[in-house]
Coordinates of C-alpha atoms in Angstrom, one line a residue:
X60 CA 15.7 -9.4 -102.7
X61 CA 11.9 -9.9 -102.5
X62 CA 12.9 -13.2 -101.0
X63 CA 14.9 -12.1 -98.2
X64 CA 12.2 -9.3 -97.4
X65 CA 8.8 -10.0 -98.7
X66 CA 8.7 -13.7 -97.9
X67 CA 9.9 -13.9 -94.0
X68 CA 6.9 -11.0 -93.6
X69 CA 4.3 -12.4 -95.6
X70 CA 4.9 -16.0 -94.0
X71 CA 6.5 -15.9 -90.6
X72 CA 5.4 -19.2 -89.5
X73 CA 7.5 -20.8 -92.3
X74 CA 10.4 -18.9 -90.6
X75 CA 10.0 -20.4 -87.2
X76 CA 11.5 -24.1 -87.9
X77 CA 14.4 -25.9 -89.1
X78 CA 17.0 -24.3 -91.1
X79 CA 14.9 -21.1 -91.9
X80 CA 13.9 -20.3 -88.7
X81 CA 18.1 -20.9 -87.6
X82 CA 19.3 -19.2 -90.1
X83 CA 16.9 -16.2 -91.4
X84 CA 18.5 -13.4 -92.5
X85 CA 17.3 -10.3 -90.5
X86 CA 19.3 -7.5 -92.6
X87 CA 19.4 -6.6 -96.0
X88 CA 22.1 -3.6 -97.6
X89 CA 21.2 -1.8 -100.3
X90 CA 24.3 -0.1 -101.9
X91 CA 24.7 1.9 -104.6
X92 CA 25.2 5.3 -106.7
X93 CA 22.9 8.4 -105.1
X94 CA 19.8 8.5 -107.0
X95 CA 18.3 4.9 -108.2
X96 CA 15.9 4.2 -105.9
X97 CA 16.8 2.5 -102.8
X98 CA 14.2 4.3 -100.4
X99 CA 11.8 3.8 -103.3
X100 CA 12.3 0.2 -103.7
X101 CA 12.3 -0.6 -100.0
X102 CA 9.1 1.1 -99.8
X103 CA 7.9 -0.9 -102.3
X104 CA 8.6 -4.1 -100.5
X105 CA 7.3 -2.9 -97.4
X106 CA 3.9 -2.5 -99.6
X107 CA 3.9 -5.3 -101.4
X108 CA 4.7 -7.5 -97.7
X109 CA 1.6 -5.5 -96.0
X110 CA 4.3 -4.7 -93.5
X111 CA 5.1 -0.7 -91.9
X112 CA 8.4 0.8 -92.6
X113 CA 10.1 3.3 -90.0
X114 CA 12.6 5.1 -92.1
X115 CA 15.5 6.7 -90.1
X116 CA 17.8 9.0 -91.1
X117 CA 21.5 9.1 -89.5
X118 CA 20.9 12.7 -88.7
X119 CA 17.8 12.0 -86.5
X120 CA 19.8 8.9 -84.7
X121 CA 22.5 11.3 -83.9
X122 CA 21.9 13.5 -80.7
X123 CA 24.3 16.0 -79.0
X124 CA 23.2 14.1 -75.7
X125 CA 25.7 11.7 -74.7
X126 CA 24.4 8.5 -74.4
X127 CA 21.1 9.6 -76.2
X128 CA 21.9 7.3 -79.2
X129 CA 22.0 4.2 -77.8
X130 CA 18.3 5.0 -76.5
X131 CA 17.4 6.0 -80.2
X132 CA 17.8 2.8 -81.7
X133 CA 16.4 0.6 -78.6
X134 CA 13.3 2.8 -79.1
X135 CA 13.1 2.0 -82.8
X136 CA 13.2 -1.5 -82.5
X137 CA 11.1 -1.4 -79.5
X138 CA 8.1 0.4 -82.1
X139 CA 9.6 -1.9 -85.0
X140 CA 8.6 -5.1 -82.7
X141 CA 5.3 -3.5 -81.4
X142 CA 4.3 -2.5 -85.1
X143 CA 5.3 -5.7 -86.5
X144 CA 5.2 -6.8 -89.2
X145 CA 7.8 -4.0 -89.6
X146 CA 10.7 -2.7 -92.1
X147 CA 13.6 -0.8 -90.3
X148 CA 15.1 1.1 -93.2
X149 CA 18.4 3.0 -92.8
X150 CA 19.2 5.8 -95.1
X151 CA 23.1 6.9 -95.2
X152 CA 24.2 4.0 -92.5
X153 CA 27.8 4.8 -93.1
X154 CA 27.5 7.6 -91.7
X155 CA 26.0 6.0 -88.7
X156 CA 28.0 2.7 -88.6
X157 CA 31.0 3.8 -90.2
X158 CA 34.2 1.4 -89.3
X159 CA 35.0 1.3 -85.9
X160 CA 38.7 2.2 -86.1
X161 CA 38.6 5.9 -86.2
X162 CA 35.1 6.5 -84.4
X163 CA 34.4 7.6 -80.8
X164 CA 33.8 6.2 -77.7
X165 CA 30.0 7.5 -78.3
X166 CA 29.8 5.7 -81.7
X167 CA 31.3 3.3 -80.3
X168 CA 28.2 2.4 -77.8
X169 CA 25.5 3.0 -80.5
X170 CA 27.2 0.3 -82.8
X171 CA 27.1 -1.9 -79.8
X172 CA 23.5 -1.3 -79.2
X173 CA 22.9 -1.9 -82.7
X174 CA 24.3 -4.3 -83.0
X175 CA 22.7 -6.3 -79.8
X176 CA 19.1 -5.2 -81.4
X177 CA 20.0 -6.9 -84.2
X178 CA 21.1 -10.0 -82.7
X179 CA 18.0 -10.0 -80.6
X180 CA 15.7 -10.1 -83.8
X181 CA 16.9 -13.9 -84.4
X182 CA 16.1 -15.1 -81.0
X183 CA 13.5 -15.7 -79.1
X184 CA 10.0 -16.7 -80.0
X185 CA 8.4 -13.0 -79.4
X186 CA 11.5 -11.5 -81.5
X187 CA 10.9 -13.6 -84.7
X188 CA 6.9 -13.5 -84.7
X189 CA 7.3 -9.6 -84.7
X190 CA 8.4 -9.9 -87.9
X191 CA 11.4 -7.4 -87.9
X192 CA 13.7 -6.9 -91.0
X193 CA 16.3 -4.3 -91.5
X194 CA 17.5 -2.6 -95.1
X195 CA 20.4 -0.7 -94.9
X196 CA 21.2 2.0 -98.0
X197 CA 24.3 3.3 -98.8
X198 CA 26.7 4.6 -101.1
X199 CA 29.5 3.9 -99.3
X200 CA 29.5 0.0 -98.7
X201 CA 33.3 0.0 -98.3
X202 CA 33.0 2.2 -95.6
X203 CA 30.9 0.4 -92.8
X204 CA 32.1 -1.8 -89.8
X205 CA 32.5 -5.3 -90.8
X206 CA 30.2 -6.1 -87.6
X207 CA 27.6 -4.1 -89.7
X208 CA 28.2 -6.2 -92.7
X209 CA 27.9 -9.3 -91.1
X210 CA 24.4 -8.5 -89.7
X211 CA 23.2 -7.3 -93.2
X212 CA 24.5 -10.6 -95.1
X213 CA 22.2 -10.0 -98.1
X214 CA 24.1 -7.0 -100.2
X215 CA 22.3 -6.3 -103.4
X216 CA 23.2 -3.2 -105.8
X217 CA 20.8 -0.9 -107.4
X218 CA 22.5 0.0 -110.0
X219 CA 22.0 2.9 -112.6
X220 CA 19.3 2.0 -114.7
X221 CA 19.8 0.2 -118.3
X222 CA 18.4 1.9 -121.2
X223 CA 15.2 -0.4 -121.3
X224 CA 14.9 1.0 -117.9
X225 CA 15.5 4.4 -118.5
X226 CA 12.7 4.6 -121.1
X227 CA 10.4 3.4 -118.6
X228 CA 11.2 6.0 -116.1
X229 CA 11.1 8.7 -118.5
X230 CA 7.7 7.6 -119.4
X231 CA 6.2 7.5 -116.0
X232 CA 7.6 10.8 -115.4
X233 CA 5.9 12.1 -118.5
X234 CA 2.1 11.1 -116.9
X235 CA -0.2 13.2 -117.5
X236 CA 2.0 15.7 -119.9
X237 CA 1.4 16.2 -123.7
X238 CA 4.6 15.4 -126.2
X239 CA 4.8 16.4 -129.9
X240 CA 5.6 14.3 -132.6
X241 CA 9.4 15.0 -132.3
X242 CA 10.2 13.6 -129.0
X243 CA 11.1 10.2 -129.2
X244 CA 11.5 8.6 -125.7
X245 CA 13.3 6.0 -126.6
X246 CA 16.0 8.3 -128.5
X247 CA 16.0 10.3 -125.3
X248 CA 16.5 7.0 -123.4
X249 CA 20.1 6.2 -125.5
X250 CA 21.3 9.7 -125.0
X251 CA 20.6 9.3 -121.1
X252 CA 23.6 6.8 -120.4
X253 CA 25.0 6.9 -116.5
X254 CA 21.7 9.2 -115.7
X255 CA 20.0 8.0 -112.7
X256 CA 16.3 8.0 -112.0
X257 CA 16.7 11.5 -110.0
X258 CA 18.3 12.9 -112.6
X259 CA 15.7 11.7 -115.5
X260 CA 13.2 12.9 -112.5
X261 CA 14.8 16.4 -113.2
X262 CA 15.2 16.3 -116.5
X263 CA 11.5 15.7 -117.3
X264 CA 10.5 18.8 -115.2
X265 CA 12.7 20.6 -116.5
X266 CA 11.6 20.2 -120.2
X267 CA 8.6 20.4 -118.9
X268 CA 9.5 23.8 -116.9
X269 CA 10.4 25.1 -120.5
X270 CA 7.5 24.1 -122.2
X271 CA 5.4 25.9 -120.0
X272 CA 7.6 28.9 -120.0
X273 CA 6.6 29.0 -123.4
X274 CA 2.7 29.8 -122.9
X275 CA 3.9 32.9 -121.0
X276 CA 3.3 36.4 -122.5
X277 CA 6.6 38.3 -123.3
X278 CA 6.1 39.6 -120.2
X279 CA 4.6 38.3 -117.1
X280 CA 4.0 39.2 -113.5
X281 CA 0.9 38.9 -111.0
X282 CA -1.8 40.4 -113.6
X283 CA -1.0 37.6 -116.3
X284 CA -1.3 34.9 -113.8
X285 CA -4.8 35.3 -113.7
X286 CA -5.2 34.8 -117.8
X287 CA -6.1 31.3 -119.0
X288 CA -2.7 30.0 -120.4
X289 CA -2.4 27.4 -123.4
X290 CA -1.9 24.1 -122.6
X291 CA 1.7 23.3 -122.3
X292 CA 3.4 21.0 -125.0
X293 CA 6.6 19.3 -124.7
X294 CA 9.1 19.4 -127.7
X295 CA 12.6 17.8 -127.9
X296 CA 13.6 21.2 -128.2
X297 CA 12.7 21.4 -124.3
X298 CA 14.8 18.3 -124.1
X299 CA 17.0 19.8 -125.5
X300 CA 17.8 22.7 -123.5
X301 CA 16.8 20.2 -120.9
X302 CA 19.9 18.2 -121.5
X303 CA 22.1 21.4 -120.9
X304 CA 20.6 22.3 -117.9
X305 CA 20.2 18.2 -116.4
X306 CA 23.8 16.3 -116.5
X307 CA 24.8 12.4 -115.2
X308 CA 24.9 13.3 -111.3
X309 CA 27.5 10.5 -111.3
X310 CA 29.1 11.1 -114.4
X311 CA 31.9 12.8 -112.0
X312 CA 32.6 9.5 -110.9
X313 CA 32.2 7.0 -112.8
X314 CA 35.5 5.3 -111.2
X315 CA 33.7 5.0 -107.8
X316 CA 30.7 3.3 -109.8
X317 CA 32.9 0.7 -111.0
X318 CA 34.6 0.2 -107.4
X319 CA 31.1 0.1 -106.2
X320 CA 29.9 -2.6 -108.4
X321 CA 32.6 -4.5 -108.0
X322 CA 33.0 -4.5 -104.3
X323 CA 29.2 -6.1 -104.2
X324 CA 30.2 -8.4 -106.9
X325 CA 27.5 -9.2 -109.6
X326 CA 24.1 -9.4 -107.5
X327 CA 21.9 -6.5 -108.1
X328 CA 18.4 -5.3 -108.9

């Protein structure tokens, strides 16, 4: 991934001849369950290319103005080029470029217009020193317009994190918070299986939430607030009731996981 993004950004003028200049890939999809990170990671390689990113949502490309959309997105590549070296990253793009065979006349234009942006980005000698690239995110791969799909030819699935992982997240979450001797992270990180990082996100503040509960008087209300508290302390008992509270967001389907990982075949982050 970090070649298909970082690399054409960092080093355009390696991009301008023979077979990588011809064939560059200007679009990148990022696919996966709801939760693991694919705003976070695009960000990330925005950063670490020196590059802006203009993140657009499919509600703010939407208008109740007919033909309103089709000026949308020239506009965005438009600032994309001037701001260049850019990232253009698309949250939710099925529901923006969903498959063309039941939309409307209306989506119909937009996807046209997109799709004529994109194919500008890969010609002409002003196009490909703006440095332009495109990341898609979805959940829903199965659902966009093949003519989508062909202009994001790099698919890569971020995928629910592996334990290793999880223990990491749960640890960076936990910054700046005191533990006891009873909660083992790496415990917590087994019993986490199919959690994403939202949900570990959640589950942290919520042990945390309860932890802090637990400085408060018996009873509490405006003329306790202004009492110095204990410091807070969390105990795998505020895990615990953590866990309760904090479920697997895609626990409930765990068969469109496996669709999804197998539509993308094996590449992933």
């Amino acid at each position: 991934l970090r070649s298909v993004v970082s690399l054409p950004l960092l080093y355009p003028e390696a991009y301008s001849t023979g077979i990588l200049g011809r064939e560059s890939m200007a679009g990148v999809l990022l696919y996966g369950p709801p939760g693991t990170g694919k705003t976070m990671l695009c960000r990330a390689l925005a950063k670490e290319s020196g590059a802006r990113m203009l993140q657009i949502q499919a509600s703010s490309i939407r208008s109740m103005w007919h033909s309103e959309d089709e000026k949308l997105i020239h506009a965005t590549f438009t600032l994309a080029r001037r701001l260049g070296p850019c990232v253009i990253f698309i949250d939710e793009v099925d529901a923006l470029f969903g498959s063309r065979g039941s939309g409307t006349s209306i989506h119909k234009q937009t996807l046209t217009e997109f799709l004529q942006e994109m194919d500008g980005l890969k010609s002409g000698s002003e196009n490909k020193a703006s440095s332009v690239i495109v990341v898609g995110a979805t959940n829903r791969p199965q659902d966009l317009d093949d003519a989508i799909l062909r202009r994001l030819p790099r698919r890569v699935l971020v995928d629910l994190p592996t334990a290793v992982q999880r223990e990491k997240i749960i640890r960076s979450y936990l910054a700046g918070e005191d533990t006891d001797a009873s909660v083992d992270i790496s415990s917590l990180a087994e019993r986490t299986v199919a959690y994403s990082g939202s949900d570990l996100k959640h589950l942290v503040f919520s042990a945390a939430l309860a932890a802090f509960k637990d400085t408060l008087p018996h009873t509490w209300g405006p003329s306790s607030a202004v009492k110095k508290l204990p410091g807070r302390v969390i105990g795998l008992h505020h895990f615990e009731q953590a866990l309760k509270e904090i479920v697997a967001s895609a626990s409930v389907n765990m068969a469109g996981i496996a669709a999804l990982r197998k539509w993308g075949g094996s590449s992933g982050v």
